[in-house]
Coordinates of C-alpha atoms in Angstrom, one line a residue:
X140 CA 34.9 41.0 35.7
X141 CA 34.5 37.6 34.2
X142 CA 34.4 37.5 30.4
X143 CA 31.5 35.6 28.8
X144 CA 31.8 33.6 25.6
X145 CA 29.2 32.8 23.1
X146 CA 29.2 29.3 21.6
X147 CA 29.0 29.2 17.9
X148 CA 27.7 25.9 16.4
X149 CA 29.6 24.8 13.3
X150 CA 27.7 23.7 10.3
X151 CA 27.8 19.9 9.9
X152 CA 29.6 20.5 6.6
X153 CA 32.5 21.7 8.7
X154 CA 32.5 18.9 11.2
X155 CA 34.4 15.6 10.8
X156 CA 32.3 13.0 9.1
X157 CA 31.2 10.2 11.5
X158 CA 31.9 6.5 10.7
X159 CA 29.4 3.7 10.4
X160 CA 30.1 2.5 13.9
X161 CA 28.8 5.8 15.3
X162 CA 25.8 5.8 12.9
X163 CA 24.8 2.3 14.1
X164 CA 25.2 3.3 17.7
X165 CA 23.0 6.4 17.4
X166 CA 20.4 5.3 14.8
X167 CA 18.3 2.3 15.5
X168 CA 16.7 2.3 12.1
X169 CA 20.1 2.2 10.4
X170 CA 21.0 -0.9 12.5
X171 CA 17.7 -2.5 11.5
X172 CA 18.3 -1.8 7.8
X173 CA 21.8 -3.3 8.1
X174 CA 20.8 -6.5 9.9
X175 CA 17.4 -7.1 8.3
X176 CA 17.1 -5.4 4.9
X177 CA 13.5 -4.2 4.6
X178 CA 13.0 -5.2 1.0
X179 CA 13.5 -8.8 2.1
X180 CA 10.3 -8.7 4.1
X181 CA 8.1 -9.5 1.1
X182 CA 9.6 -13.0 1.0
X183 CA 8.9 -13.3 4.7
X184 CA 5.2 -12.5 4.4
X185 CA 4.0 -16.1 4.4
X186 CA 5.7 -16.6 7.8
X187 CA 4.3 -13.3 9.2
X188 CA 0.8 -14.3 8.1
X189 CA 1.2 -17.7 9.7
X190 CA 2.2 -15.9 13.0
X191 CA -0.8 -13.7 13.0
X192 CA -0.9 -9.9 13.2
X193 CA -0.7 -9.6 17.0
X194 CA 2.5 -11.6 17.1
X195 CA 4.4 -9.7 14.4
X196 CA 7.4 -7.8 15.9
X197 CA 7.2 -4.0 15.6
X198 CA 10.4 -4.1 13.6
X199 CA 8.8 -6.2 10.9
X200 CA 5.9 -3.8 10.8
X201 CA 8.4 -1.0 10.1
X202 CA 10.1 -3.1 7.4
X203 CA 6.8 -3.4 5.6
X204 CA 6.9 0.3 5.0
X205 CA 9.4 -0.3 2.2
X206 CA 6.6 -2.0 0.3
X207 CA 4.2 0.8 1.2
X208 CA 2.3 -1.3 3.7
X209 CA 1.4 0.5 6.9
X210 CA -1.1 -0.6 9.5
X211 CA -4.3 1.3 9.7
X212 CA -5.6 2.9 12.8
X213 CA -6.4 1.4 15.2
X214 CA -3.8 -1.3 15.0
X215 CA -6.2 -4.1 14.4
X216 CA -4.6 -6.1 11.6
X217 CA -5.6 -4.1 8.4
X218 CA -3.2 -2.2 6.3
X219 CA -2.9 0.8 4.0
X220 CA -1.5 -0.1 0.6
X221 CA 0.0 2.8 -1.4
X222 CA 0.4 2.4 -5.1
X223 CA 3.1 4.4 -7.0
X224 CA 2.0 6.0 -10.3
X225 CA 4.9 7.6 -12.0
X226 CA 3.8 11.1 -13.0
X227 CA 0.3 10.3 -12.1
X228 CA -0.4 8.8 -15.6
X229 CA -2.6 5.7 -15.8
X230 CA -4.3 4.0 -18.7
X231 CA -8.0 3.0 -18.7
X232 CA -7.0 -0.6 -18.2
X233 CA -4.9 0.3 -15.1
X234 CA -7.8 2.4 -13.7
X235 CA -10.1 -0.6 -14.1
X236 CA -7.6 -2.8 -12.4
X237 CA -7.3 -0.4 -9.5
X238 CA -11.1 -0.3 -9.3
X239 CA -11.3 -4.1 -9.0
X240 CA -8.5 -4.1 -6.4
X241 CA -10.3 -1.4 -4.3
X242 CA -13.5 -3.4 -4.4
X243 CA -11.9 -6.7 -3.7
X244 CA -9.5 -5.7 -0.9
X245 CA -10.3 -2.2 0.3
X246 CA -14.1 -2.2 0.9
X247 CA -14.6 -0.2 -2.3
X248 CA -12.7 2.8 -0.8
X249 CA -9.6 4.6 -2.1
X250 CA -7.9 8.0 -1.8
X251 CA -5.8 10.0 -4.2
X252 CA -2.5 11.2 -2.7
X253 CA -0.5 14.4 -2.8
X254 CA 2.2 12.5 -4.7
X255 CA -0.1 11.5 -7.6
X256 CA -0.6 8.0 -6.3
X257 CA -3.5 6.1 -4.9
X258 CA -3.9 4.2 -1.7
X259 CA -6.2 1.7 -0.2
X260 CA -7.2 0.9 3.4
X261 CA -8.8 -2.1 5.1
X262 CA -6.5 -4.7 3.4
X263 CA -6.1 -7.7 5.7
X264 CA -2.7 -9.2 6.5
X265 CA -3.4 -12.4 4.7
X266 CA -4.4 -10.5 1.6
X267 CA -1.1 -8.6 1.2
X268 CA 0.6 -11.0 -1.2
X269 CA -2.4 -11.1 -3.4
X270 CA -3.0 -7.4 -3.5
X271 CA 0.6 -6.7 -4.3
X272 CA 0.5 -9.3 -7.1
X273 CA -2.6 -7.8 -8.6
X274 CA -1.1 -4.3 -8.5
X275 CA 2.0 -5.5 -10.3
X276 CA -0.1 -7.4 -12.9
X277 CA -1.5 -4.0 -13.7
X278 CA 1.9 -2.6 -14.4
X279 CA 2.2 -0.7 -11.2
X280 CA 4.1 -1.2 -7.9
X281 CA 4.1 -0.5 -4.2
X282 CA 7.9 -0.8 -4.0
X283 CA 9.3 2.3 -2.3
X284 CA 6.0 3.9 -1.7
X285 CA 7.2 4.5 1.9
X286 CA 10.4 3.9 3.7
X287 CA 13.9 5.3 3.0
X288 CA 13.5 5.1 -0.8
X289 CA 12.9 7.2 -3.9
X290 CA 9.2 7.8 -3.5
X291 CA 6.7 8.2 -6.3
X292 CA 8.0 10.6 -9.0
X293 CA 5.7 13.5 -9.7
X294 CA 5.2 15.9 -12.6
X295 CA 2.8 18.1 -14.3
X296 CA -0.3 15.9 -14.9
X297 CA -0.9 17.4 -18.4
X298 CA 2.6 17.0 -19.8
X299 CA 2.4 16.2 -23.4
X300 CA -1.0 17.9 -23.8
X301 CA -0.3 21.6 -23.5
X302 CA 0.8 24.2 -26.0
X303 CA 3.5 25.9 -24.0
X304 CA 5.8 23.3 -22.4
X305 CA 9.4 23.2 -23.4
X306 CA 9.0 19.5 -24.3
X307 CA 7.1 16.4 -23.2
X308 CA 8.9 15.0 -20.2
X309 CA 6.7 11.8 -19.9
X310 CA 9.5 9.6 -21.4
X311 CA 12.0 11.0 -18.9
X312 CA 9.7 10.4 -15.9
X313 CA 9.2 6.8 -17.1
X314 CA 13.0 6.2 -17.5
X315 CA 13.7 7.6 -14.1
X316 CA 11.0 5.5 -12.5
X317 CA 12.2 2.4 -14.2
X318 CA 15.7 3.0 -13.0
X319 CA 15.1 4.0 -9.4
X320 CA 11.9 2.1 -8.3
X321 CA 13.0 -1.0 -6.5
X322 CA 16.7 -0.3 -7.1
X323 CA 18.5 -1.7 -4.0
X324 CA 21.2 0.9 -4.4
X325 CA 18.6 3.6 -3.7
X326 CA 16.4 1.8 -1.2
X327 CA 18.7 2.3 1.9
X328 CA 18.7 6.1 1.9
X329 CA 19.0 8.3 5.0
X330 CA 15.3 9.1 4.7
X331 CA 12.6 9.4 2.1
X332 CA 13.6 11.1 -1.1
X333 CA 11.2 12.8 -3.5
X334 CA 11.9 13.7 -7.1
X335 CA 9.7 15.8 -9.3
X336 CA 10.2 16.4 -13.1
X337 CA 8.2 18.9 -15.2
X338 CA 8.0 21.2 -18.1
X339 CA 4.9 23.1 -16.8
X340 CA 5.2 26.8 -17.2
X341 CA 3.2 27.2 -14.0
X342 CA 5.4 24.7 -12.2
X343 CA 2.2 23.1 -10.8
X344 CA 4.2 20.1 -9.5
X345 CA 5.5 22.1 -6.6
X346 CA 9.3 22.0 -7.2
X347 CA 9.6 24.5 -4.3
X348 CA 8.8 21.8 -1.7
X349 CA 10.5 18.8 -3.3
X350 CA 13.8 17.2 -2.3
X351 CA 15.0 17.3 -5.9
X352 CA 13.2 19.1 -8.8
X353 CA 14.1 19.0 -12.5
X354 CA 12.6 21.9 -14.4
X355 CA 12.6 21.4 -18.2
X356 CA 14.2 24.1 -20.3
X357 CA 15.9 24.5 -23.7
X358 CA 19.4 25.8 -23.7
X359 CA 21.5 26.4 -26.8
X360 CA 18.9 24.5 -28.8
X361 CA 19.2 21.4 -26.5
X362 CA 16.5 19.9 -24.3
X363 CA 17.4 19.5 -20.7
X364 CA 16.7 20.5 -17.1
X365 CA 17.7 22.9 -14.4
X366 CA 18.0 21.6 -10.8
X367 CA 16.5 22.7 -7.5
X368 CA 17.3 20.9 -4.3
X369 CA 16.2 21.0 -0.6
X370 CA 12.5 21.7 -0.3
X371 CA 10.4 20.0 2.3
X372 CA 7.7 20.3 4.9
X373 CA 7.2 18.9 8.5
X374 CA 8.2 21.0 11.5
X375 CA 10.7 23.4 9.8
X376 CA 9.6 23.8 6.2
X377 CA 12.0 24.7 3.4
X378 CA 11.8 26.2 -0.1
X379 CA 14.1 24.4 -2.5
X380 CA 17.1 26.3 -4.0
X381 CA 18.5 26.5 -7.5
X382 CA 22.0 25.2 -7.7
X383 CA 22.7 26.9 -11.1
X384 CA 23.2 24.0 -13.5
X385 CA 21.9 22.8 -16.9
X386 CA 21.5 19.0 -17.3
X387 CA 21.2 17.7 -20.9
X388 CA 18.2 15.3 -21.2
X389 CA 20.5 12.3 -21.8
X390 CA 22.3 12.9 -18.5
X391 CA 19.3 13.0 -16.2
X392 CA 19.7 9.5 -14.6
X393 CA 23.5 9.9 -14.1
X394 CA 23.0 13.3 -12.4
X395 CA 20.1 12.2 -10.2
X396 CA 22.3 9.3 -9.1
X397 CA 25.1 11.8 -8.2
X398 CA 22.7 14.0 -6.3
X399 CA 21.3 11.1 -4.3
X400 CA 24.7 9.5 -3.7
X401 CA 26.3 12.8 -2.6
X402 CA 23.7 12.9 0.1
X403 CA 23.3 9.2 1.0
X404 CA 27.1 8.6 1.3
X405 CA 27.6 11.5 3.7
X406 CA 27.2 9.8 7.0
X407 CA 26.5 13.1 8.7
X408 CA 22.9 12.7 7.4
X409 CA 22.5 9.2 8.9
X410 CA 23.3 10.0 12.5
X411 CA 19.8 11.3 13.4
X412 CA 16.6 10.8 11.4
X413 CA 15.4 14.2 12.6
X414 CA 18.1 15.8 10.4
X415 CA 18.4 13.2 7.6
X416 CA 16.6 14.8 4.7
X417 CA 18.5 16.4 1.9
X418 CA 17.2 19.8 2.8
X419 CA 19.5 19.8 5.8
X420 CA 22.5 19.1 3.5
X421 CA 21.4 22.1 1.5
X422 CA 21.2 24.1 4.7
X423 CA 24.8 23.1 5.6
X424 CA 26.5 23.5 2.2
X425 CA 24.4 26.1 0.3
X426 CA 23.7 26.0 -3.4
X427 CA 27.4 26.4 -4.4
X428 CA 28.7 23.9 -2.0
X429 CA 25.9 21.5 -2.9
X430 CA 26.8 21.8 -6.6
X431 CA 30.5 21.1 -5.7
X432 CA 29.5 17.9 -3.8
X433 CA 27.4 16.7 -6.7
X434 CA 30.2 17.4 -9.2
X435 CA 32.7 15.6 -7.0
X436 CA 30.5 12.6 -6.9
X437 CA 29.8 12.8 -10.6
X438 CA 33.5 13.2 -11.5
X439 CA 33.1 16.1 -13.8
X440 CA 31.7 19.7 -13.8
X441 CA 28.2 20.5 -14.7
X442 CA 27.2 23.2 -17.2
X443 CA 25.9 26.5 -15.9
X444 CA 22.1 27.2 -16.0
X445 CA 19.4 29.0 -14.2
X446 CA 16.0 27.6 -13.1
X447 CA 13.1 29.7 -14.5
X448 CA 10.5 31.2 -12.3
X449 CA 6.9 30.1 -12.9
X450 CA 5.2 32.3 -15.5
X451 CA 1.6 31.8 -14.4
X452 CA -0.4 29.9 -11.8
X453 CA -2.5 27.0 -12.9
X454 CA -4.4 24.2 -11.2
X455 CA -5.6 22.5 -14.5
X456 CA -9.2 22.3 -13.3
X457 CA -12.0 22.6 -15.8
X458 CA -12.0 22.1 -19.6
X459 CA -8.9 23.2 -21.6
X460 CA -7.8 22.8 -25.2
X461 CA -4.9 20.5 -25.8
X462 CA -2.1 21.0 -28.2
X463 CA -3.7 18.2 -30.3
X464 CA -6.5 19.7 -32.5
X465 CA -10.0 18.7 -31.6
X466 CA -9.0 17.4 -28.1
X467 CA -9.4 18.8 -24.6
X468 CA -8.5 17.7 -21.1
X469 CA -10.9 17.9 -18.2
X470 CA -9.6 18.7 -14.7
X471 CA -12.0 17.3 -12.1
X472 CA -12.0 18.4 -8.5
X473 CA -12.2 15.5 -6.0
X474 CA -13.0 16.8 -2.6
X475 CA -10.4 15.5 -0.1
X476 CA -9.2 13.0 -2.7
X477 CA -11.8 10.4 -1.8
X478 CA -12.9 8.0 -4.5
X479 CA -14.3 4.5 -4.7
X480 CA -13.6 1.4 -6.8
X481 CA -17.1 1.7 -8.2
X482 CA -16.4 5.3 -9.4
X483 CA -13.0 4.3 -10.8
X484 CA -14.7 1.6 -12.9
X485 CA -17.0 4.2 -14.5
X486 CA -14.0 6.4 -15.2
X487 CA -12.1 3.5 -16.8
X488 CA -15.1 2.8 -19.1
X489 CA -15.5 6.5 -19.9
X490 CA -11.8 7.0 -20.8
X491 CA -11.7 3.8 -22.8
X492 CA -14.8 4.9 -24.8
X493 CA -12.8 7.8 -26.5
X494 CA -9.3 6.3 -26.3
X495 CA -8.2 8.6 -23.5
X496 CA -6.3 8.3 -20.2
X497 CA -6.6 9.3 -16.5
X498 CA -4.0 11.6 -14.9
X499 CA -3.7 11.9 -11.1
X500 CA -2.7 15.3 -9.7
X501 CA -0.8 16.3 -6.6
X502 CA -3.9 18.3 -5.5
X503 CA -5.7 14.9 -5.0
X504 CA -7.7 15.4 -8.2
X505 CA -7.8 13.6 -11.6
X506 CA -7.7 14.8 -15.2
X507 CA -9.3 13.1 -18.1
X508 CA -6.9 13.5 -21.1
X509 CA -7.5 13.4 -24.8
X510 CA -11.2 14.0 -24.6
X511 CA -12.8 14.8 -28.0
X512 CA -14.2 18.3 -27.7
X513 CA -17.5 17.1 -29.2
X514 CA -18.0 14.9 -26.1
X515 CA -17.4 17.3 -23.3
X516 CA -21.0 17.7 -22.3
X517 CA -21.5 13.9 -22.2
X518 CA -18.3 13.5 -20.1
X519 CA -19.4 16.2 -17.7
X520 CA -22.8 14.5 -17.3
X521 CA -21.2 11.1 -16.5
X522 CA -18.9 12.8 -14.0
X523 CA -21.8 14.6 -12.3
X524 CA -23.8 11.3 -12.1
X525 CA -21.0 9.7 -10.0
X526 CA -20.5 12.7 -7.7
X527 CA -17.8 14.7 -9.5
X528 CA -19.4 17.9 -10.4
X529 CA -17.2 20.4 -12.2
X530 CA -19.4 23.2 -11.0
X531 CA -19.1 22.4 -7.3
X532 CA -16.3 24.9 -7.0
X533 CA -12.6 25.2 -7.7
X534 CA -11.8 25.5 -4.0
X535 CA -12.7 21.8 -3.5
X536 CA -10.0 21.0 -6.1
X537 CA -7.4 23.4 -4.8
X538 CA -7.6 22.4 -1.2
X539 CA -5.9 19.3 0.4
X540 CA -6.5 17.0 3.3
X541 CA -4.3 14.2 4.7
X542 CA -5.5 10.7 5.4
X543 CA -7.0 11.8 8.7
X544 CA -7.3 10.1 12.1
X545 CA -9.7 7.6 10.7
X546 CA -6.8 5.6 9.5
X547 CA -3.5 7.3 10.4
X548 CA -2.0 6.6 13.8
X549 CA -0.3 10.0 13.9
X550 CA -3.3 12.2 13.1
X551 CA -5.1 13.6 16.1
X552 CA -7.9 15.5 14.4
X553 CA -10.4 15.0 11.5
X554 CA -9.1 16.4 8.2
X555 CA -11.0 15.2 5.1
X556 CA -14.5 15.5 6.5
X557 CA -13.6 18.8 8.3
X558 CA -12.3 20.3 5.1
X559 CA -15.4 19.5 3.1
X560 CA -17.6 20.8 5.9
X561 CA -15.8 24.1 6.0
X562 CA -15.8 24.5 2.2
X563 CA -19.5 23.6 2.0
X564 CA -20.2 26.3 4.6
X565 CA -18.0 28.9 2.9
X566 CA -19.6 28.1 -0.5
X567 CA -23.1 28.5 0.9
X568 CA -22.2 31.8 2.5
X569 CA -20.2 33.4 -0.3
X570 CA -20.7 31.3 -3.5
X571 CA -18.5 28.8 -5.3
X572 CA -17.2 31.4 -7.8
X573 CA -16.2 33.9 -5.1
X574 CA -14.1 31.5 -3.1
X575 CA -12.8 29.6 -6.2
X576 CA -9.1 30.7 -5.7
X577 CA -9.0 29.6 -2.1
X578 CA -6.6 26.9 -1.1
X579 CA -7.0 25.4 2.4
X580 CA -4.6 22.6 3.5
X581 CA -5.6 20.4 6.5
X582 CA -3.2 18.1 8.3
X583 CA -3.9 15.9 11.2
X584 CA -0.3 16.1 12.7
X585 CA 3.0 17.9 12.2
X586 CA 4.2 15.6 9.4
X587 CA 2.4 17.9 7.0
X588 CA 1.4 15.3 4.4
X589 CA -1.2 17.8 3.1
X590 CA 1.4 20.6 3.2
X591 CA -0.4 23.0 5.5
X592 CA 2.6 25.3 5.5
X593 CA 1.9 26.3 1.9
X594 CA -1.8 26.6 2.0
X595 CA -3.3 30.1 1.9
X596 CA -4.9 28.9 5.1
X597 CA -3.2 25.9 6.7
X598 CA -4.7 23.8 9.6
X599 CA -2.7 21.4 11.7
X600 CA -4.6 19.1 14.0
X601 CA -4.1 19.2 17.7
X602 CA -6.2 18.9 20.8
X603 CA -7.4 21.3 23.5
X604 CA -9.1 21.1 26.9
X605 CA -12.7 22.2 27.2
X606 CA -12.8 25.2 29.5
X607 CA -13.7 24.2 33.0
X608 CA -13.2 20.5 32.6
X609 CA -10.6 17.8 31.8
X610 CA -12.4 16.8 28.6
X611 CA -10.2 17.1 25.5
X612 CA -11.5 17.9 22.0
X613 CA -10.1 18.1 18.5
X614 CA -8.6 21.5 17.6
X615 CA -6.4 23.1 15.0
X616 CA -3.3 25.4 14.8
X617 CA -3.9 27.9 12.0
X618 CA -1.3 29.3 9.6
X619 CA -1.9 31.9 6.9
X620 CA -0.1 33.4 3.9
X621 CA 1.5 30.2 2.4
X622 CA 1.6 29.6 -1.3
X623 CA 3.3 28.0 -4.3
X624 CA 4.0 29.1 -7.9
X625 CA 4.2 32.8 -8.4
X626 CA 3.3 33.4 -4.8
X627 CA 5.7 30.8 -3.2
X628 CA 5.9 31.3 0.5
X629 CA 5.9 29.4 3.8
X630 CA 2.9 30.4 5.9
X631 CA 3.1 31.9 9.4
X632 CA 1.4 30.5 12.4
X633 CA -1.4 32.7 13.6
X634 CA -3.5 30.8 16.1
X635 CA -3.1 27.8 18.3
X636 CA -5.6 25.2 19.5
X637 CA -8.8 26.6 18.0
X638 CA -11.5 24.1 19.0
X639 CA -13.2 22.2 16.2
X640 CA -16.5 23.8 17.2
X641 CA -15.0 27.3 16.6
X642 CA -12.7 26.9 13.6
X643 CA -15.5 27.2 11.0
X644 CA -16.4 30.6 12.4
X645 CA -12.7 31.7 12.4
X646 CA -12.4 30.6 8.7
X647 CA -15.6 32.4 7.8
X648 CA -14.4 35.7 9.3
X649 CA -11.0 35.6 7.7
X650 CA -12.4 34.7 4.3
X651 CA -15.2 37.2 4.5
X652 CA -12.8 40.0 5.4
X653 CA -10.6 39.1 2.4
X654 CA -13.5 39.0 0.0
X655 CA -14.7 42.4 1.3
X656 CA -11.3 43.9 0.7
X657 CA -11.0 42.3 -2.7
X658 CA -14.3 43.7 -3.8
X659 CA -13.5 47.1 -2.4
X660 CA -10.3 47.1 -4.5
X661 CA -12.0 45.7 -7.6
X662 CA -9.0 43.4 -8.0
X663 CA -9.9 39.8 -8.8
X664 CA -6.3 38.8 -8.5
X665 CA -6.1 39.9 -4.9
X666 CA -5.6 36.6 -3.0
X667 CA -6.2 35.7 0.6
X668 CA -2.4 35.4 0.9
X669 CA -2.1 39.0 -0.3
X670 CA -4.7 40.0 2.3
X671 CA -2.9 38.3 5.1
X672 CA 0.6 39.5 4.1
X673 CA -0.6 43.1 4.2
X674 CA -1.7 42.8 7.9
X675 CA -0.1 42.2 11.2
X676 CA -0.7 39.1 13.2
X677 CA -2.6 41.1 15.8
X678 CA -4.9 42.5 13.2
X679 CA -5.6 39.1 11.7
X680 CA -6.2 37.5 15.1
X681 CA -8.7 40.3 15.9
X682 CA -10.5 39.5 12.6
X683 CA -10.5 35.8 13.3
X684 CA -11.8 36.2 16.9
X685 CA -14.2 39.0 16.0
X686 CA -12.4 41.1 18.7
X687 CA -10.5 44.3 19.2
X688 CA -6.8 44.4 18.2
X689 CA -4.7 43.8 21.3
X690 CA -1.0 43.3 21.8
X691 CA 0.3 39.8 21.8
X692 CA 0.7 38.3 25.3
X693 CA 4.1 36.7 25.9
X694 CA 4.2 32.9 26.2
X695 CA 6.1 31.8 29.3
X696 CA 5.8 28.1 28.9
X697 CA 7.5 25.5 26.7
X698 CA 5.5 22.7 25.1
X699 CA 6.3 19.0 24.7
X700 CA 4.5 17.7 21.5
X701 CA 3.5 14.1 21.8
X702 CA 2.8 12.0 18.6
X703 CA -0.5 10.3 17.9
X704 CA 0.5 6.8 18.8
X705 CA 1.4 7.9 22.3
X706 CA -1.6 10.0 23.1
X707 CA -3.1 7.3 25.2
X708 CA -0.1 7.7 27.6
X709 CA -0.8 11.4 28.2
X710 CA -4.6 11.5 28.4
X711 CA -5.0 12.5 24.8
X712 CA -3.0 15.7 25.3
X713 CA -0.8 16.1 22.1
X714 CA 0.8 19.4 23.4
X715 CA 1.7 19.4 27.0
X716 CA 2.7 22.8 28.3
X717 CA 5.2 23.0 31.2
X718 CA 7.6 25.4 32.9
X719 CA 11.2 24.3 32.2
X720 CA 14.6 25.7 31.5
X721 CA 16.0 22.6 29.7
X722 CA 14.8 19.9 27.4
X723 CA 15.3 17.3 30.2
X724 CA 13.3 19.3 32.7
X725 CA 10.4 19.6 30.2
X726 CA 10.3 15.9 29.4
X727 CA 10.7 15.0 33.1
X728 CA 7.8 17.3 33.9
X729 CA 5.6 15.4 31.4
X730 CA 6.8 12.1 32.8
X731 CA 6.0 13.2 36.3
X732 CA 2.4 13.9 35.3
X733 CA 1.9 10.8 33.2
X734 CA 3.6 7.6 34.6
X735 CA 2.8 5.6 31.5
X736 CA 4.6 8.1 29.3
X737 CA 7.6 7.7 31.6
X738 CA 7.5 3.9 31.3
X739 CA 7.4 4.0 27.5
X740 CA 9.5 7.0 26.6
X741 CA 11.9 7.3 29.6
X742 CA 12.4 3.7 30.8
X743 CA 15.3 3.7 33.3
X744 CA 15.5 7.5 33.1
X745 CA 16.8 7.7 29.5
X746 CA 15.0 8.1 26.2
X747 CA 14.1 4.8 24.7
X748 CA 15.8 3.9 21.3
X749 CA 12.4 4.0 19.6
X750 CA 12.1 7.7 20.1
X751 CA 14.0 10.9 19.3
X752 CA 13.7 14.2 21.2
X753 CA 14.0 17.3 18.9
X754 CA 13.6 21.1 18.9
X755 CA 12.2 21.8 15.4
X756 CA 14.3 19.5 13.2
X757 CA 17.3 19.5 15.6
X758 CA 17.9 16.2 17.4
X759 CA 18.9 17.3 20.9
X760 CA 21.8 14.8 20.8
X761 CA 23.4 17.2 18.3
X762 CA 22.9 20.1 20.7
X763 CA 23.5 19.7 24.4
X764 CA 21.4 16.6 24.9
X765 CA 18.7 16.7 27.5
X766 CA 20.6 19.7 29.1
X767 CA 19.8 21.8 26.0
X768 CA 18.4 25.2 27.3
X769 CA 14.9 26.1 26.1
X770 CA 13.2 29.5 25.9
X771 CA 9.6 30.3 26.5
X772 CA 7.5 29.4 23.5
X773 CA 9.8 26.5 22.4
X774 CA 8.2 23.3 21.1
X775 CA 10.0 20.1 22.1
X776 CA 9.1 17.1 19.9
X777 CA 8.9 13.5 20.8
X778 CA 9.4 11.7 17.5
X779 CA 9.0 8.0 16.7
X780 CA 12.3 6.7 15.1
X781 CA 10.4 5.9 11.8
X782 CA 7.5 8.2 11.1
X783 CA 5.9 10.3 8.4
X784 CA 4.3 9.4 5.2

């Protein structure tokens, strides 16, 4: 009898660290950053403009990301420009400047982001130097809005206004932003890196899904922070973990440097971009090991501490008293985050009229701060006149949608318009008040910029074939049961490839069944997440499809997921199902069906350097390469070497 052995893969923390030679051999983007530092591309803009858009090398298009400049879809010469707004706090003058910039360069369109920033589209190549100069003249920046940098620093949008926060962290956010934004030492990171800093008792800033989260506390009569690390979205989402330390307020920048350096100096996290985020370091080391690495980098031990749990849930929508007598803040839902320069101009004038400010939220809304209580009715009337009706419904302010396939090259399905369409129908059917606590997150691709994994209902765009034909239509994978705050959870995938013509009905049946159960219980706090978590997948699928409960059928195929920019090579099919026993067999099967895919992704029979092949977040080069075995139901991902928002 022949003995069988089981291979146990070691954590990367236990493996010998690679050297830079191996990093440069395996990672094309690291070679590019070494040879042509991306921040230098700004000085090269006049030359690129003189060449013309069509003659700019793809490598230079990638380098522009470090200045938050990304080409719009289709690639016709216009750009998205993303503005960083530390903590989401902008003055009336800055809002007015953004309004003028949107009108001048962005066809009067703009969108609020899930990182409390704002971004434009339609900006022409020749306008990039001017738009960047105008943004900087307003005291804002695009530096590091994309690329391997410290991204926009987020926080609770009403910090400094509430009764119950430990202390006002606004000065800390500003200090951290001033130190890290544009800092060359932190602009060549393994991947993007996201900080959030807050004293909000509801933890509305989503520390659970941030790379690094500072949560304000008082300990021993001192102001400071606890530290969570390792949250993130994309294909394999993670909830961040508390590493058990207390950081005095004065030590914040020093400790953030140590956290970031412990990660960026460990070359294990530069070998493959599929495994480069700090969440994978947390996977490998765990909270205790992560703390030890940070302390080693810092050169001293950290004090013990414990991150508090959120006490309540809050979205800051509506009118709320501030800690300052006679003042309120007004949280305004912005459906899908869409605004215009014209509307921003009105908001600037309104805020200036009472000496207030504007605060952008991670839910793609805005808050008017420091509003005199005596002027609330007037403020609400002005907002209503420009299309921001506080009575439209909280679900419009709690739900998120990514940029969508109108502009994003990776998105394969409509998001913003689809979200508003679904919410309008649900509101008409059940009433704005009834669905007010609903949070629907809609993404156009697996990058999860709208965080579909933590929506009570999450939709991820895909495509499907019309039955009986070769026509492909937009569709959605559906997850349920996600949440943040006191109900923090990663959602579970329930349905795949629901056609866009059917998804509204699926949503209506799920929401209707939840509301029926909530009313039967007489429990207003019974959420859709509670409803889904109390039922099996088979039961929920039956509700969604208006069918009898049946046992799940086994999936015997594997799927190769193709990113948006390559869809033209595979007939628009973003998820190609094949029968295969290994990764190589699966990718070859796709290449056999689509010769243009082979020529682009597998030239000469090997994967082109511009792409990675992964299972989940595992680069197959770290497994058994293209010989890696796959089981039925596996998703194999083709990933562009630099992708994601």
